[in-house]
Coordinates of C-alpha atoms in Angstrom, one line a residue:
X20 CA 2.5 -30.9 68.3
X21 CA -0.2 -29.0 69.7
X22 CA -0.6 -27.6 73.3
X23 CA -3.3 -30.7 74.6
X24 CA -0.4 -33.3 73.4
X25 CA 2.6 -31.3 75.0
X26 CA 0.0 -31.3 78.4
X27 CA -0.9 -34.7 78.4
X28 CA 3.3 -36.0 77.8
X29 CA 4.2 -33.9 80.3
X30 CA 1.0 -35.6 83.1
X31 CA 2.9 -38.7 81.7
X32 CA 6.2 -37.8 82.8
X33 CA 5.3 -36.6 86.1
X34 CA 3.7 -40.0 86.6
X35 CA 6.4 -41.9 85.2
X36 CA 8.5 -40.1 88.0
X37 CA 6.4 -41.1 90.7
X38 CA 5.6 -44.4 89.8
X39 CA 9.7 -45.0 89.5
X40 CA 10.7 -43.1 92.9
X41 CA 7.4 -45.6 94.4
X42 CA 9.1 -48.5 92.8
X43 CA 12.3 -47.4 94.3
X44 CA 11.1 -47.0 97.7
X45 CA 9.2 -50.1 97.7
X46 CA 13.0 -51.7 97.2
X47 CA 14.6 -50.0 99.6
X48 CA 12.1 -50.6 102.1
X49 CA 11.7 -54.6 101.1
X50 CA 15.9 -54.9 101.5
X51 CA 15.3 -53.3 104.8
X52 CA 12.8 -55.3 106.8
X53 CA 15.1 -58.4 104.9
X54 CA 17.7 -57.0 106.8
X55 CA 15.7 -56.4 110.0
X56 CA 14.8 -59.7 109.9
X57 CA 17.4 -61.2 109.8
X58 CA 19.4 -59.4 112.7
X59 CA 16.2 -60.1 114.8
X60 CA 16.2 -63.7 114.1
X61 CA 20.5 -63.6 115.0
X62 CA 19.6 -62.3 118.3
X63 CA 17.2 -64.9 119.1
X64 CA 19.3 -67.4 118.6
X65 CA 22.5 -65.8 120.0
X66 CA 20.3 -65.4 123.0
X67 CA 19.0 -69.2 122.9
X68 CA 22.4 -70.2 122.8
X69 CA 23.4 -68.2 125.6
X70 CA 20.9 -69.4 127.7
X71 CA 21.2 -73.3 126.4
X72 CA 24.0 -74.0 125.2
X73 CA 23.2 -77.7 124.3
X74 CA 20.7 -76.0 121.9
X75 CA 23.9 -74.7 119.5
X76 CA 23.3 -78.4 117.3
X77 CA 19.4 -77.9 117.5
X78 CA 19.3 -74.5 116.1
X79 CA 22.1 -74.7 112.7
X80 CA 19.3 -77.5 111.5
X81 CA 16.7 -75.8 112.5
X82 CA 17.4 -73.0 110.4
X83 CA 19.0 -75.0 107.4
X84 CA 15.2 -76.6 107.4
X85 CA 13.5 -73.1 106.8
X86 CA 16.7 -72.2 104.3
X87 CA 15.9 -74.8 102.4
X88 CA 12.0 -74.7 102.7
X89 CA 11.7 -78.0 104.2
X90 CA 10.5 -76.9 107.6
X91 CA 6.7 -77.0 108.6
X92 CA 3.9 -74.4 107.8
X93 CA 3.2 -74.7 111.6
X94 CA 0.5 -71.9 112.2
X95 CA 1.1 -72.0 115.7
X96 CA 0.5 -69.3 118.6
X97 CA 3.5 -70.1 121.0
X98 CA 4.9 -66.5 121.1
X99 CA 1.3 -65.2 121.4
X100 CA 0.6 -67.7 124.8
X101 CA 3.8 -66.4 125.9
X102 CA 1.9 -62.6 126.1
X103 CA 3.9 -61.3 122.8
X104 CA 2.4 -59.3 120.3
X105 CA 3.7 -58.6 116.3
X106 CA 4.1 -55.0 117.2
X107 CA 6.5 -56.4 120.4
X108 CA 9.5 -57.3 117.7
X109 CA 8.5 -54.8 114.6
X110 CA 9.8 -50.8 116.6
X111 CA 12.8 -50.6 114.9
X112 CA 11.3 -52.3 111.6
X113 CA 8.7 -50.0 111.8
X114 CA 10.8 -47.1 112.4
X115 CA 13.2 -47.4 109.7
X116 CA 9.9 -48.4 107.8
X117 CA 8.7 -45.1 108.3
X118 CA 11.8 -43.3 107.2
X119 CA 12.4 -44.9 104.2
X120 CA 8.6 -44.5 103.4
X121 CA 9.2 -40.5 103.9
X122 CA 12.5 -40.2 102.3
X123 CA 10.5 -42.2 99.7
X124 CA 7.8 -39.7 99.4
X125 CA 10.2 -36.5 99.9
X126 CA 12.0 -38.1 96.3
X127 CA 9.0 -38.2 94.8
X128 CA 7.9 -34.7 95.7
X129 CA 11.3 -33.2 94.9
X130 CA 11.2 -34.7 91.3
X131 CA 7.8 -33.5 90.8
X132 CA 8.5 -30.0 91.4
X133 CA 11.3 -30.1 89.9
X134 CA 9.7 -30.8 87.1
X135 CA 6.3 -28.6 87.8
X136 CA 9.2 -25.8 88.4
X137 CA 11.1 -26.4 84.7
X138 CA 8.0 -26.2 82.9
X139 CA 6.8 -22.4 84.9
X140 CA 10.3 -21.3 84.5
X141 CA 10.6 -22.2 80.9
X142 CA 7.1 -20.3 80.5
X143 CA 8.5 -17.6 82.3
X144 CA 11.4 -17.4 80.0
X145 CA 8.6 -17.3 77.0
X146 CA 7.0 -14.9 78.3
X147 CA 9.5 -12.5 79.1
X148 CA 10.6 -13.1 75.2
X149 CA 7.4 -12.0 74.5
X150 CA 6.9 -9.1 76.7
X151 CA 10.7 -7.6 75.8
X152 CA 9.8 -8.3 72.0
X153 CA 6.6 -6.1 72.8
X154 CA 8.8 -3.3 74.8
X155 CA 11.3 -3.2 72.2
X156 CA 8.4 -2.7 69.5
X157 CA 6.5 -0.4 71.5
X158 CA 9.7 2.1 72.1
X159 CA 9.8 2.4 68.6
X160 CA 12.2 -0.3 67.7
X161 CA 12.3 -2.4 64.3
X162 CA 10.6 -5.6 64.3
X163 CA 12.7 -8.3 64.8
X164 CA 11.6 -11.9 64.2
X165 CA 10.9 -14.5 67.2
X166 CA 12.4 -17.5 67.4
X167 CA 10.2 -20.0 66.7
X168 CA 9.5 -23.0 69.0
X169 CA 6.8 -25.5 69.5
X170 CA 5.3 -24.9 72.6
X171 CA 2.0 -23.7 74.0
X172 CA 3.2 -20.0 73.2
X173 CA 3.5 -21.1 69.5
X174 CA 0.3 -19.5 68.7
X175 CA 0.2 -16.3 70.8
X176 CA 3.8 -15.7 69.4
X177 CA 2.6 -15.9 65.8
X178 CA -0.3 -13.8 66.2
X179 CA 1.5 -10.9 68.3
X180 CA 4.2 -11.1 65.3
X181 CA 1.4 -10.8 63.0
X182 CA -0.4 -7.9 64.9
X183 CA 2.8 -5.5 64.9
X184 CA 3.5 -6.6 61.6
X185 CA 0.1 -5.3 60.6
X186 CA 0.3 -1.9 63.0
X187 CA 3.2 -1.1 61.4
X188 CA 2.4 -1.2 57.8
X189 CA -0.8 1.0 59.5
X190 CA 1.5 3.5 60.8
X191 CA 3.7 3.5 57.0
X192 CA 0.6 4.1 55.5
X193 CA -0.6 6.7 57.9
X194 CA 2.6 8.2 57.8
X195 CA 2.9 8.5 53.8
X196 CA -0.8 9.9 53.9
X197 CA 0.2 12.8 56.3
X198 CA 2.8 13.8 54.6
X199 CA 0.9 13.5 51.2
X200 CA -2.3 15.9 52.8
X201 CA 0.9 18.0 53.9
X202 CA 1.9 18.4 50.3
X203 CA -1.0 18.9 49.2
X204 CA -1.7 21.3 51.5
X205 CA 1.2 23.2 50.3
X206 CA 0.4 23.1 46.9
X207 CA -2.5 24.1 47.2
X208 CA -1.0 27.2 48.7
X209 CA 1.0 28.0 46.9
X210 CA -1.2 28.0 43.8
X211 CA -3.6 30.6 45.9
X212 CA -0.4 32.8 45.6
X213 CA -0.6 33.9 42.0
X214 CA -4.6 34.8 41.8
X215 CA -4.5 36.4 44.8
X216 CA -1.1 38.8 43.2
X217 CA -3.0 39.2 40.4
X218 CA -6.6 40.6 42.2
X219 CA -4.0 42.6 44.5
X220 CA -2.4 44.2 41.2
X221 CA -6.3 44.9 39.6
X222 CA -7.7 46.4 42.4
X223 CA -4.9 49.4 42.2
X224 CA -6.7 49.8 38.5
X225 CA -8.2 53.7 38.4
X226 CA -11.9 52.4 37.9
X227 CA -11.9 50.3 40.9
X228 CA -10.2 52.8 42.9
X229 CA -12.8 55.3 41.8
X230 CA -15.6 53.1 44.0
X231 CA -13.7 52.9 47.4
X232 CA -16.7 50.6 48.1
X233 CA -16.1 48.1 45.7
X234 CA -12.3 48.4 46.2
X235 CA -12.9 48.2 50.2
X236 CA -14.8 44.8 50.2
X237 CA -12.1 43.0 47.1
X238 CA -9.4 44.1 50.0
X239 CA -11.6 42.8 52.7
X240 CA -11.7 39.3 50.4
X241 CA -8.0 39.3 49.9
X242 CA -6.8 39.8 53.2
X243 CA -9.2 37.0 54.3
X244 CA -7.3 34.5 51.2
X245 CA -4.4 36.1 52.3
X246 CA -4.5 35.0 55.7
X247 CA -6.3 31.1 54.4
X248 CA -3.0 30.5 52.4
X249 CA -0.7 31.6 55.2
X250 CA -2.3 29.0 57.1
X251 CA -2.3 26.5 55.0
X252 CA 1.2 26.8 54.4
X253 CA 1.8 26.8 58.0
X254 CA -0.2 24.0 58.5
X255 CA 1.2 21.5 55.9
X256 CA 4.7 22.9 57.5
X257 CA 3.2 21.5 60.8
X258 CA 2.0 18.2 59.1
X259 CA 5.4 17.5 57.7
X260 CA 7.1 18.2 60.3
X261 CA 9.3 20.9 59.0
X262 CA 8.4 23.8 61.2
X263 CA 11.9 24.4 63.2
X264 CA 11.0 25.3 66.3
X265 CA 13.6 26.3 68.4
X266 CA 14.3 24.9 72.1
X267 CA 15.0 28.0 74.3
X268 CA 14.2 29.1 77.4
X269 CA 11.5 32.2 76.8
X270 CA 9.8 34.7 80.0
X271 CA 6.5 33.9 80.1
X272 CA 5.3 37.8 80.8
X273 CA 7.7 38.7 78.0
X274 CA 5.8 35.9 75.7
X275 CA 2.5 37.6 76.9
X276 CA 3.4 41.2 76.2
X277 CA 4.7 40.7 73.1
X278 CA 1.6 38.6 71.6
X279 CA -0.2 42.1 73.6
X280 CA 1.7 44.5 72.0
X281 CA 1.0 42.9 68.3
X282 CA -3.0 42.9 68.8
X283 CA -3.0 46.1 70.4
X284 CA -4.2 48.0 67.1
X285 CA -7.0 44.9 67.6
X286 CA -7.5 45.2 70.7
X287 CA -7.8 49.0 70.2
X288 CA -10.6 49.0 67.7
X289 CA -12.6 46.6 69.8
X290 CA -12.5 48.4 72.8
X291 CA -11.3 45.3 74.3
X292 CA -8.2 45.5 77.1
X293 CA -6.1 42.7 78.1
X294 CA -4.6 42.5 81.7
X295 CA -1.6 40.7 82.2
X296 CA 0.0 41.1 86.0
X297 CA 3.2 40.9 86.0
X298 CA 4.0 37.9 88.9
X299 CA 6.8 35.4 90.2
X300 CA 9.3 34.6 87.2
X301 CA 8.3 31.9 84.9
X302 CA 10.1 29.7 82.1
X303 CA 9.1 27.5 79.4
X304 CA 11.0 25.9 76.7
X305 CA 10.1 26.8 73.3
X306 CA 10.2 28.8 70.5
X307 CA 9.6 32.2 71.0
X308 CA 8.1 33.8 67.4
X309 CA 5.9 30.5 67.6
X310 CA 4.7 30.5 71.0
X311 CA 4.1 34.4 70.4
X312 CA 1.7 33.3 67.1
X313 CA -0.1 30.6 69.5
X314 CA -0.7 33.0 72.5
X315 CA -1.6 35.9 69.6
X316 CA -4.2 33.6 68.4
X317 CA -5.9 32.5 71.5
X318 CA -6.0 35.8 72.5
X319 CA -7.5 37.9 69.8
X320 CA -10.6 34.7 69.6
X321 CA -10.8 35.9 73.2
X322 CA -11.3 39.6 72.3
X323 CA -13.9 38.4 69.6
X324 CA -16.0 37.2 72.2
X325 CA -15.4 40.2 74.5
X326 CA -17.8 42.8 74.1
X327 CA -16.9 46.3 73.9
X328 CA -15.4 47.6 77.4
X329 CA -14.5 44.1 78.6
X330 CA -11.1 42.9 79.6
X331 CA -9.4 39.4 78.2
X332 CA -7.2 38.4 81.1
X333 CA -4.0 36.6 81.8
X334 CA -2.5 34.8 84.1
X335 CA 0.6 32.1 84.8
X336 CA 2.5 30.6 87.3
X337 CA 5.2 27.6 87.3
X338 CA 5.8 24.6 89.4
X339 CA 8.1 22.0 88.9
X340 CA 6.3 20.1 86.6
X341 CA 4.6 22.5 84.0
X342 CA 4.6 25.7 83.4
X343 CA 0.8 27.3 83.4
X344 CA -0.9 30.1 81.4
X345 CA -4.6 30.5 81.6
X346 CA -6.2 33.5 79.4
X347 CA -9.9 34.3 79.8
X348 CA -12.5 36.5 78.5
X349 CA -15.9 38.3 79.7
X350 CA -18.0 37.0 77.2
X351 CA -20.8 34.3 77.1
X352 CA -18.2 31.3 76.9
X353 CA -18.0 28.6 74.6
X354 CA -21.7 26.6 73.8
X355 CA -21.4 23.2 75.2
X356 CA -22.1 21.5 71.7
X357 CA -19.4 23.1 70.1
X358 CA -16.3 22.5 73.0
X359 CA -15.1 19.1 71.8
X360 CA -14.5 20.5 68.5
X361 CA -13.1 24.1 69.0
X362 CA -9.5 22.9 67.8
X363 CA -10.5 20.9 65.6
X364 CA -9.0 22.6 61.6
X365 CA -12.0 24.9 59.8
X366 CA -14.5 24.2 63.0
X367 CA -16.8 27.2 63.0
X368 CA -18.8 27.5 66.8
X369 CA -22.1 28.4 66.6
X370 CA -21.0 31.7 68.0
X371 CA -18.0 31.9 65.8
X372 CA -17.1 35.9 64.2
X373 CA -18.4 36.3 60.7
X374 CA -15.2 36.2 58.5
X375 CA -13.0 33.7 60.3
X376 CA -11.9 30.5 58.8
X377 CA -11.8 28.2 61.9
X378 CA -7.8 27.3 61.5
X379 CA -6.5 30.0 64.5
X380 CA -7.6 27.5 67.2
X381 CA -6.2 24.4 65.5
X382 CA -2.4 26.2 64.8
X383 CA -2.2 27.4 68.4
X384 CA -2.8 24.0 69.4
X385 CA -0.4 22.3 66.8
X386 CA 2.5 24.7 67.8
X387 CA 1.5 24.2 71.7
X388 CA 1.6 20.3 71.6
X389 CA 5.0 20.1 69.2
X390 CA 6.5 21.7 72.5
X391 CA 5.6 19.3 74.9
X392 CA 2.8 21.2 75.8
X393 CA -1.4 20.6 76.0
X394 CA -4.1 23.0 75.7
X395 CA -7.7 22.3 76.9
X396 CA -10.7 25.2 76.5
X397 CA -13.3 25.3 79.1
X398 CA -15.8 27.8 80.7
X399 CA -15.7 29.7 83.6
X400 CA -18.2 29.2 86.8
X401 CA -18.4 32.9 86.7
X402 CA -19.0 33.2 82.8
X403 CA -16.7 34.0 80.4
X404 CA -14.5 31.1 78.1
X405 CA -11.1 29.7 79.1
X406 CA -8.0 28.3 77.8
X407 CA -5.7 26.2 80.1
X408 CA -2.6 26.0 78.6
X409 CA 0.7 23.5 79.9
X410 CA 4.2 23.3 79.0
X411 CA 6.1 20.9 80.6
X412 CA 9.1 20.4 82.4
X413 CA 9.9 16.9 81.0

């Protein structure tokens, strides 16, 4: 039965309703003025007789004549030459008329919102099915199947079932594709392991040793595929989500002078210096050797852009919401182009260091958001680049 039918039996019912509490009033109210009648018509004559007595034989015939129908059609106006009006004998007829005319319409009304009011509430109750079904689904529950009933939800109900159906298969899929790029990831890791051992062990061979220049750029090479299949590793560990990270409390200047202290030799070669005031106490939950790796590699692509003699600074403060570090540079920023992108894996900015491999932005931001933290980059009014970094509370 589709939705038009359901509509147009349920206009019918109403009416049906109506019609019967009409009927039922017109009833009432046609007993009623019976009875009115005929207590008006017993106090005429009670009064007749009271007045004339001798008219107590006229009247019984009188009145056995219009029982039986045999009396007159007389048309005549006696009552109105007497000065008497219809209205003058109808107040209490009209009266009760009234009532029974409201009561009759007060029926009618009830039963049609009572009606009107079943069919909202039992939409209501379908649509709360609905919305809890979509609650439970979107709170990561399994999907359960709806009850099906004919209504004018029948359609809506189907296709929602259909659409979660369908979003969750997407999210399977999704899901088994992740964890396949993870894998491959770490294969492919993993088979970077034995060349690179193998170039490590030939470039300790006396003739390559002999030509430090030679043996100076193969290192140079190494370290680089070195540090690509560390990253790689890391990264399909992040994908998989097998990195254990633990859930600590950590001192966010000790976090700070750690990731310093580990870049200092950096740091040092660069003639770069890092600032980090030591202010109010201030916690985060997290891992520390993994927040340390984060903060290490947002700082030293700060001190890439630094020129010689500048300072990368630091600074942090909590409230009860987040936790807040901001680190900054001196250099010429971020270019505009390249800021939606910058932690995006094996992105290379336009004023990117010859050598990198565009993966330190995207792990600082993995590890930062897998502890319920964000990280945005901007740059400074006053010049210089910026990263805005958020743990939070809850």
């Amino acid at each position: 039965m589709n939705s038009q039918k359901r509509t147009g039996l349920f206009l019918v019912f109403v009416l049906s309703v109506s019609l019967i509490s009409v009927s039922v009033t017109a009833f009432f109210m046609a007993d009623l003025y019976n009875r009115m009648q005929f207590r008006l018509l017993n106090n005429i004559c009670e009064s007749i007789i009271r007045e004339l007595p001798e008219a107590e034989k006229t009247i019984p015939s009188v009145l056995k004549k219009f029982k039986n129908g045999q009396a007159a059609d007389t048309r005549g106006t006696i009552l109105t030459d007497y000065g008497y009006r219809q209205s003058d004998f109808a107040g209490y007829t009209r009266n009760y008329g009234l009532l029974s005319a409201a009561g009759g319409f007060l029926l009618g009304g009830i039963l049609f919102l009572s009606a009107f009011w079943y069919r909202h509430k039992t939409e209501m109750l379908r649509i709360r099915a609905l919305t809890d079904y979509l609650e439970h689904v979107n709170t990561g529950g399994t999907v359960l199947h709806l009850q099906e009933e004919e209504d004018d939800f029948s359609k809506l109900q189907d296709e929602i079932y259909k659409t979660v159906t369908f979003a969750y298969q997407t999210r399977d899929a999704a899901l088994e594709a992740k964890q396949n790029f993870a894998e491959n990831l770490s294969n492919i890791a993993h088979q970077l392991k034995t060349p690179i051992t193998a170039i490590h062990l030939t470039t300790q061979m006396p003739e390559l040793t002999a030509k430090p220049e030679t043996a100076g750029q193969i290192r140079k090479q190494l370290e680089r595929l070195t540090h690509l299949e560390e990253a790689l590793l890391l990264l399909s560990r992040l994908d998989a989500g097998t990195l254990p990270l633990e859930q600590k409390e950590i001192d966010v200047f000790t976090v700070l002078t750690l990731a310093a202290d580990n870049l200092q030799e950096v740091f040092s070669d660069a003639g770069v210096f890092i600032d980090i005031p030591e202010r109010k106490a201030a916690r985060l939950t997290g891992d520390l050797d993994w927040t340390m790796e984060a903060i290490m590699n947002l700082l030293k692509n700060s001190m890439e852009h630094t020129p010689a003699g500048g300072i990368v600074h630091c600074f942090y403060e909590q409230n009860p919401v987040y936790t807040q570090i901001v680190i900054r540079d001196e250099g010429e920023g971020f270019a505009k182009e390249d800021i939606p992108h910058l932690f995006e894996r094996f992105f290379r900015g336009r004023n990117a260091k010859e050598g990198g491999i565009g993966i330190g932005l995207a792990l600082a931001k993995e590890i930062i958001e897998n502890q319920n933290g964000t990280i945005c980059a901007r740059n400074n009014p006053e010049g210089g680049a910026c990263f805005d970094i958020r743990f939070y509370s809850h």
